[in-house]
Coordinates of C-alpha atoms in Angstrom, one line a residue:
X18 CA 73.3 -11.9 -8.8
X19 CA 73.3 -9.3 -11.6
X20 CA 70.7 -11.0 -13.4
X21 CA 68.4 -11.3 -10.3
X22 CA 69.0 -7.7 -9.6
X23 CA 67.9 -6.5 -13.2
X24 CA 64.7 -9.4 -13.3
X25 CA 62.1 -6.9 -11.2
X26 CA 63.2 -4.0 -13.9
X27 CA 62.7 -6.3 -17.4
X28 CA 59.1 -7.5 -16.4
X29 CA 58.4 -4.2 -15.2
X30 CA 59.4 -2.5 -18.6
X31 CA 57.8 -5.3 -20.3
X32 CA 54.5 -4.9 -18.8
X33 CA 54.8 -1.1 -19.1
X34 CA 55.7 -1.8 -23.2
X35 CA 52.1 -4.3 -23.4
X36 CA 50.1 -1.6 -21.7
X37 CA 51.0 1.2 -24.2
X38 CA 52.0 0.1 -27.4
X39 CA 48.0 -1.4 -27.5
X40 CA 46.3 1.8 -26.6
X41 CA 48.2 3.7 -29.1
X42 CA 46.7 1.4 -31.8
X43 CA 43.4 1.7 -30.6
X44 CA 41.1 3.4 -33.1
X45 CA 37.7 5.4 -31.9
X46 CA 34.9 3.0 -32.3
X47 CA 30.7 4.5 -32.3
X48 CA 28.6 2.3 -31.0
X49 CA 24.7 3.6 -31.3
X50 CA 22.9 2.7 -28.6
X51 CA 19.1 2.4 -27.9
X52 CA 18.1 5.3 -26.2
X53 CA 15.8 5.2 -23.5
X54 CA 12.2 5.5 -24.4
X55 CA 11.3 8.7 -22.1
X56 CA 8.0 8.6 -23.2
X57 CA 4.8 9.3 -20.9
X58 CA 2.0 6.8 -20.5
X59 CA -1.7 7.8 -19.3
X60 CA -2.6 6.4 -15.8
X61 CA -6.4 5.5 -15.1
X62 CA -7.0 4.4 -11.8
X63 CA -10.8 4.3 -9.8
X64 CA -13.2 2.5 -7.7
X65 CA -16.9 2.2 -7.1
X66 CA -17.0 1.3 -3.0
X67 CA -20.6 0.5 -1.3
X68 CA -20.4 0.1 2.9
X69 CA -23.0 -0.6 5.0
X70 CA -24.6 3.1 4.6
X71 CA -22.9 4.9 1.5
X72 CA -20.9 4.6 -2.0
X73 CA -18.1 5.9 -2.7
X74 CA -16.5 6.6 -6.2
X75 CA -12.7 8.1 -7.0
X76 CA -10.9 8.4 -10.2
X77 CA -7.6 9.8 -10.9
X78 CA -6.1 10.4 -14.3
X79 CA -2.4 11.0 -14.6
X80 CA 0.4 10.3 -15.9
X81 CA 3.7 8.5 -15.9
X82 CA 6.9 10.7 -15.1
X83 CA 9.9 10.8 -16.8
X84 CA 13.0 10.0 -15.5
X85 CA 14.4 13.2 -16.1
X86 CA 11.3 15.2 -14.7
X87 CA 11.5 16.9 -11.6
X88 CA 8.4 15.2 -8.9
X89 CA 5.3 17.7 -9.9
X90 CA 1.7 17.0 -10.0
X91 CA 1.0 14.7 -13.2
X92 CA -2.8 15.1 -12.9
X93 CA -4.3 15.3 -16.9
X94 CA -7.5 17.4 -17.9
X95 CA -10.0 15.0 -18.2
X96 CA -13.4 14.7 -18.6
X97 CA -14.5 11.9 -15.9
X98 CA -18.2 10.0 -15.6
X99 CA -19.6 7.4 -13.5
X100 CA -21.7 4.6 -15.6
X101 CA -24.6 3.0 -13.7
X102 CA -26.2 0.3 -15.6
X103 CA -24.6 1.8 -18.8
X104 CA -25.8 5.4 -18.3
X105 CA -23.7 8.1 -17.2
X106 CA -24.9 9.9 -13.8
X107 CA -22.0 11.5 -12.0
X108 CA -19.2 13.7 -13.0
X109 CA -16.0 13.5 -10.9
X110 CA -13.1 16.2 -10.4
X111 CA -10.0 14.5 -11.1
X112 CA -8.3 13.2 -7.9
X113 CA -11.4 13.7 -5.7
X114 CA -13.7 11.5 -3.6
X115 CA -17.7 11.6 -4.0
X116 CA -19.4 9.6 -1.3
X117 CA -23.5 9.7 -1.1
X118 CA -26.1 7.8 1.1
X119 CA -27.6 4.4 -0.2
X120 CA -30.7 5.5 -0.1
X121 CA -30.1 8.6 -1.8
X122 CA -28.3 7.5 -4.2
X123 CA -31.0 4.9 -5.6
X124 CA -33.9 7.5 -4.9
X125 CA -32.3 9.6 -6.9
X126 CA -31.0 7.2 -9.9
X127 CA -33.6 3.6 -9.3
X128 CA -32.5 -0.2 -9.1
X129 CA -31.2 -1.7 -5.9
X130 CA -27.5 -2.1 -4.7
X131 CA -27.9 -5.7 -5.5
X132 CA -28.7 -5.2 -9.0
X133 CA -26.2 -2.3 -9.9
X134 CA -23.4 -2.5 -12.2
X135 CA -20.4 0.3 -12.0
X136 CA -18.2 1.6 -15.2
X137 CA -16.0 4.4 -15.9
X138 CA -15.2 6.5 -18.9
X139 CA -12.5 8.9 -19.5
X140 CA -12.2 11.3 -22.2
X141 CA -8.9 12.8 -22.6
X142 CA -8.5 15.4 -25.5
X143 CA -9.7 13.4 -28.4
X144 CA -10.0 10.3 -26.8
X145 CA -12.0 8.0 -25.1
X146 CA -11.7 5.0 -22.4
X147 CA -13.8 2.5 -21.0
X148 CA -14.0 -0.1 -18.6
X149 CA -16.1 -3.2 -18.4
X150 CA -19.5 -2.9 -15.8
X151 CA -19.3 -4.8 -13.0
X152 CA -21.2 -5.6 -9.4
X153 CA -20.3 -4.4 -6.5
X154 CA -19.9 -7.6 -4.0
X155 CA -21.5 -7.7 -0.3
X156 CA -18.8 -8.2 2.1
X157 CA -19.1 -11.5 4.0
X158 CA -20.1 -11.4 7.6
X159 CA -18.5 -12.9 10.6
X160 CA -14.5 -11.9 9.6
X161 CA -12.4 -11.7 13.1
X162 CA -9.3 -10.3 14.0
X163 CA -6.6 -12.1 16.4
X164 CA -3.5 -10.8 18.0
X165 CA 0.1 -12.8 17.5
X166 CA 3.2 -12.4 19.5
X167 CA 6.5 -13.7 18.3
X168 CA 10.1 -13.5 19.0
X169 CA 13.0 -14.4 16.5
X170 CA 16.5 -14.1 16.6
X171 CA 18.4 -11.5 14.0
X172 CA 21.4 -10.0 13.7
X173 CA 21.4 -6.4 14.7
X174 CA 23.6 -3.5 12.7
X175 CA 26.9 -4.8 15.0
X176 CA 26.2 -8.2 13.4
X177 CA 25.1 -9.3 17.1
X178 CA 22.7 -12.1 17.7
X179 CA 19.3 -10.1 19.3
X180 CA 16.1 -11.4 20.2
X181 CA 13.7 -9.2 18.5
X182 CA 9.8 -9.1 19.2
X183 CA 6.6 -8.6 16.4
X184 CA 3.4 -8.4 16.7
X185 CA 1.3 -9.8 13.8
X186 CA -2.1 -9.4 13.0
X187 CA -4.5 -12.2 11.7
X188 CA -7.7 -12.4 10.3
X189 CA -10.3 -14.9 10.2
X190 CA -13.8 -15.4 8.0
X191 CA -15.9 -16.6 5.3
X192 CA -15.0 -16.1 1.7
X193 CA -18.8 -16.7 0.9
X194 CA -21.4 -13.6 1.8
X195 CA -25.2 -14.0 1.8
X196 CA -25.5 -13.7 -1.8
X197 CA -23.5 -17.2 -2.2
X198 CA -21.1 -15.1 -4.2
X199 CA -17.6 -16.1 -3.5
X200 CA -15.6 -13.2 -3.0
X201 CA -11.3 -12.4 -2.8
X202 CA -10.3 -9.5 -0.4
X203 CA -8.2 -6.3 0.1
X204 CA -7.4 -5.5 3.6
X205 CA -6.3 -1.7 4.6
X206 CA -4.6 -1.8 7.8
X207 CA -4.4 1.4 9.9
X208 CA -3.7 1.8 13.9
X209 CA -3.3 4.6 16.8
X210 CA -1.9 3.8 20.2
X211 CA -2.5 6.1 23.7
X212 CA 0.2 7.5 25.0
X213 CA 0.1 8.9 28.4
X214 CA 2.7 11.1 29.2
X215 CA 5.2 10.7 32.1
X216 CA 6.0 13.7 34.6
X217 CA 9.3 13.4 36.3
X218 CA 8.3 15.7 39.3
X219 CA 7.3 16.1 42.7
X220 CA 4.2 18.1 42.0
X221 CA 1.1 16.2 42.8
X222 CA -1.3 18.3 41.4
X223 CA -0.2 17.9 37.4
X224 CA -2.3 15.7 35.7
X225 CA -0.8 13.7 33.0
X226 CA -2.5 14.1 29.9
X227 CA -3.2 11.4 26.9
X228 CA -2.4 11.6 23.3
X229 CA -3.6 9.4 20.9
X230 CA -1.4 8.8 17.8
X231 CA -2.2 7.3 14.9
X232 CA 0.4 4.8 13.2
X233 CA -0.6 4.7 9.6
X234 CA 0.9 1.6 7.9
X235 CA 3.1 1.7 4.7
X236 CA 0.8 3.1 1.8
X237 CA 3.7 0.3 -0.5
X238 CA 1.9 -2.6 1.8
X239 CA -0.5 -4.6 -0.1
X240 CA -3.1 -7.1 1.5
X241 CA -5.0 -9.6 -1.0
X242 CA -6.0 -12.6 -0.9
X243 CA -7.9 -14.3 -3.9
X244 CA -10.9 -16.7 -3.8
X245 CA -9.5 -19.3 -6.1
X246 CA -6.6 -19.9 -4.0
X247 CA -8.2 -20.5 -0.8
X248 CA -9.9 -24.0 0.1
X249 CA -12.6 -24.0 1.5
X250 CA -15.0 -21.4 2.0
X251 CA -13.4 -19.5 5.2
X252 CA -9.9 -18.2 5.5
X253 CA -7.9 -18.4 8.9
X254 CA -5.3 -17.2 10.6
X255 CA -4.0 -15.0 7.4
X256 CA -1.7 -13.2 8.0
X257 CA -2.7 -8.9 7.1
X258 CA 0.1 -7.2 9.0
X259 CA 3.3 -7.4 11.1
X260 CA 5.1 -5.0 13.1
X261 CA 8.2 -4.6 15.5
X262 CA 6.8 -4.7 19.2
X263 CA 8.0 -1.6 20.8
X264 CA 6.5 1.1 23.0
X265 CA 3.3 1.3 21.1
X266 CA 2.0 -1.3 22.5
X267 CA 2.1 -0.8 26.3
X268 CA -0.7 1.1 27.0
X269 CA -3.4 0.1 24.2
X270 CA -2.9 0.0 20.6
X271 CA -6.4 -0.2 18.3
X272 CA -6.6 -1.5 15.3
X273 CA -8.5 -0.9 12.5
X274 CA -8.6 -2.7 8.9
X275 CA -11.2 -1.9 6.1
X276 CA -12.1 -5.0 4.5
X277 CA -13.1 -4.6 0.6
X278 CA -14.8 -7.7 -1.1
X279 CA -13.4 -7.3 -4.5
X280 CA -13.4 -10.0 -7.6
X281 CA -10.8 -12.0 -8.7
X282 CA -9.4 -10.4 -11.2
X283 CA -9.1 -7.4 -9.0
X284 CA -7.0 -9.2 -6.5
X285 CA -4.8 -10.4 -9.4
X286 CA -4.6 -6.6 -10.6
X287 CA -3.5 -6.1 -6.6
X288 CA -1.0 -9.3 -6.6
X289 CA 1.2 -8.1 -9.5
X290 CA 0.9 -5.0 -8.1
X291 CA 2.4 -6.4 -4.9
X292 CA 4.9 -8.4 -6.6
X293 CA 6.3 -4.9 -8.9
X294 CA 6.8 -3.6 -5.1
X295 CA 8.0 -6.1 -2.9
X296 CA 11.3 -6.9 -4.7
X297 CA 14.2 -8.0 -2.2
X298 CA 16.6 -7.0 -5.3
X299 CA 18.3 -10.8 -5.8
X300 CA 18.2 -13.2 -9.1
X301 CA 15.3 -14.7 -7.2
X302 CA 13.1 -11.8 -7.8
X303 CA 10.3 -12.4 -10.3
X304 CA 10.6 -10.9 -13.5
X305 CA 8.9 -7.1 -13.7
X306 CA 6.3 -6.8 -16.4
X307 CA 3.6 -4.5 -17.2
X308 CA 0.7 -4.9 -14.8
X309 CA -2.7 -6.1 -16.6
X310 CA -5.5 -3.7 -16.9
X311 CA -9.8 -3.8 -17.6
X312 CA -9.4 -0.3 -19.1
X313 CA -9.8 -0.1 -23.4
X314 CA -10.0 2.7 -25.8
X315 CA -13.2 3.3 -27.8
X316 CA -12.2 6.2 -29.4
X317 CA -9.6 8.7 -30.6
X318 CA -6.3 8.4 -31.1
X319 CA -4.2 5.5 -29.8
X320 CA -3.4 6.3 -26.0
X321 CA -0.6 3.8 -24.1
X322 CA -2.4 3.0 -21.3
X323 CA -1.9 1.8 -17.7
X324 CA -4.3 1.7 -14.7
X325 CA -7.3 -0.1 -13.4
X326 CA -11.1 0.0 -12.3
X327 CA -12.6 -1.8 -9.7
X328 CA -15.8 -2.6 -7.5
X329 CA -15.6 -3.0 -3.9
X330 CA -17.8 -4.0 -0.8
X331 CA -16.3 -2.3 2.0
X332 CA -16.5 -3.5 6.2
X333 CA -14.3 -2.1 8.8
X334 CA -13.7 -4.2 11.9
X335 CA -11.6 -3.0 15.2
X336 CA -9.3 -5.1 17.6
X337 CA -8.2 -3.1 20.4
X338 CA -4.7 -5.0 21.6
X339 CA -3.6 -5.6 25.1
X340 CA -0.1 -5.1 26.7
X341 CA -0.4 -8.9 27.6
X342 CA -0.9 -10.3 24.5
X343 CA 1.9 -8.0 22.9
X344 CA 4.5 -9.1 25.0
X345 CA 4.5 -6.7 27.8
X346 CA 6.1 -4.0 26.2
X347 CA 7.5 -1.0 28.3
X348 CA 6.4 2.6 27.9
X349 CA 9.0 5.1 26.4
X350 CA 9.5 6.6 29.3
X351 CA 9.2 3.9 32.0
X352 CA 13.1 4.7 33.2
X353 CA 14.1 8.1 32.3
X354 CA 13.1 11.2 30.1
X355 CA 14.6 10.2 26.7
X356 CA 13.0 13.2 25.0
X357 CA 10.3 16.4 25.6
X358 CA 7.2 13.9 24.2
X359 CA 7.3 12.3 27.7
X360 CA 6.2 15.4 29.4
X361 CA 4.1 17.0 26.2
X362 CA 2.4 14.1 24.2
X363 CA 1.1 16.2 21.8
X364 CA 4.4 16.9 20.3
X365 CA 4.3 13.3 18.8
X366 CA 3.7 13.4 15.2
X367 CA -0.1 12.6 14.3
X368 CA -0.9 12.7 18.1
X369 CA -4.5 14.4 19.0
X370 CA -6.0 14.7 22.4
X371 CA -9.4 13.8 21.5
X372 CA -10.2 10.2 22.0
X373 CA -11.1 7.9 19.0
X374 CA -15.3 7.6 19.2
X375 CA -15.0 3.8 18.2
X376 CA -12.0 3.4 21.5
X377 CA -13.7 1.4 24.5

């Protein structure tokens, strides 16, 4: 019994002897480690748009932030020119749009839009970027836009089995315009819904006003689709957007998606910029790399450089949805007053009162 007694104490003073006698014999070891490269890199991003009536060019020159670095606007001083057919004709502000008519534009500057080439160039301190001239593509006629309801079961936050409803959003059309150029696409989806507000009161005389609100959709959300991976010359059914069916839909929810014809090495540029984003955060996750870019130096002193410039025909085509087709959803305040929007609409964020011109 006296042996059994003292056993708990023996391995406990043992274990206490291995754990100190060890760390007293440890010596101070330096181990240099890489340190992080801190580093900035120069950003060049812009496109040359044409729609049906104007063009539209944008470049912004920034740079990377540091990891240390508080957020702050990264914009560099930069010297910024469009190229048409090799010779410069606009300067751009850094950052800022310039549209201008079709017709203008080639009054002012010759050539036609189907014989026009767009380029960039940049001019940072003492040096100098390029990219490489390229059309702009006519978007192909005929796309169409189709409304999908679906329900699947997921497991809520209580780890409950729920039925939960989406609405997804397809599009249908030609990958071929008039020009027999093949082309790959980008797809922009925005939306706004009405809201009509809900007065909980005997007073017949109040009129219930409408708000339209617009739902814009994730800026992280990237649409492309390129030309060499679809067979065929039309695309159907793809798949441009998906979202949870809720309220939004039960009085009338438009959308609207700008379509840009782009090239295919555009819509890879877009793809790996799609894959660096959508990252689930599991071993299955692609490797992340440096996106490609069409952008070189021709001048100055070596620059590390990121960023891409592009060409893009642009078409915007509407679907307005109906409460049938999106699976009867009820209005947010078909039952009670769950908060002061149902009686004052316009307190909705990016609600208006004036109606859409394009909403039937």
């Amino acid at each position: 019994m006296k042996q059994i007694a003292e056993a708990p104490f023996t391995g406990l003073f043992l274990l206490t002897v291995l754990l100190v006698i060890p760390l007293g014999c440890l010596d101070t070891i330096e181990i240099d480690l890489p340190q992080h490269d801190q580093s900035t890199r120069l950003v060049i991003q812009g496109v040359a748009e044409r729609s049906d009536h104007a063009y539209r060019f944008f470049v912004e020159v920034s740079k990377t932030e540091k990891l240390t670095d508080f957020l702050k606007d990264e914009r560099e001083d930069a010297d910024i020119e469009i190229l048409y057919n090799d010779q410069a004709i606009i300067s751009l502000q850094n950052g800022s749009d310039y549209s201008i008519e079709i017709d203008s534009f080639h009054l002012l500057y010759g050539g036609s839009p189907e014989s026009s080439l767009f380029n960039i160039r940049v001019k940072v301190g003492d040096s100098t970027f390029e990219s490489i001239s390229q059309p702009i593509f006519k978007v192909p006629e005929g796309a169409s836009l189709k409304i999908k309801y679906e329900e699947r079961e997921e497991l809520n936050d209580e780890e409950n089995v729920i039925t939960q409803p989406y609405v997804k959003l397809l599009v249908t059309g030609p990958v071929t315009n008039s020009n027999n150029q093949r082309v790959s696409y980008r797809w922009d989806v925005s939306g706004v819904y009405l809201f009509r507000e809900v007065i909980w009161t005997l007073d017949t005389s109040y009129d219930p006003r409408i708000c339209y609100v617009s739902d814009p959709v994730s800026q992280n959300q990237v649409n492309i689709v390129s030309s060499g991976t679809v067979l065929g010359d039309t695309i159907r059914d793809y798949e441009i957007h998906e979202t949870t069916a809720d309220h939004r839909f039960a009085t009338g929810y438009y959308y609207t998606v700008v379509q840009k014809s782009i090239n295919e090495q555009a819509a890879n540029y877009w793809k790996e910029i799609s894959n660096s984003i959508d990252r689930s955060g599991t071993i299955y996750d692609p490797p992340a790399g440096i996106v490609s870019t069409n952008i070189r130096q021709t001048a100055g002193s070596t620059v590390d450089l990121l960023g891409f410039f592009y060409t893009a025909g642009v078409d915007t085509i509407r679907l307005l949805s109906t409460r049938d087709e999106t699976g009867n959803q009820p209005h947010l305040c078909a039952h009670k007053i769950v908060s002061d929007v149902c009686c004052d609409c316009i307190l909705i964020r990016n609600s208006t009162y004036d109606k859409p011109a394009y909403w039937q």
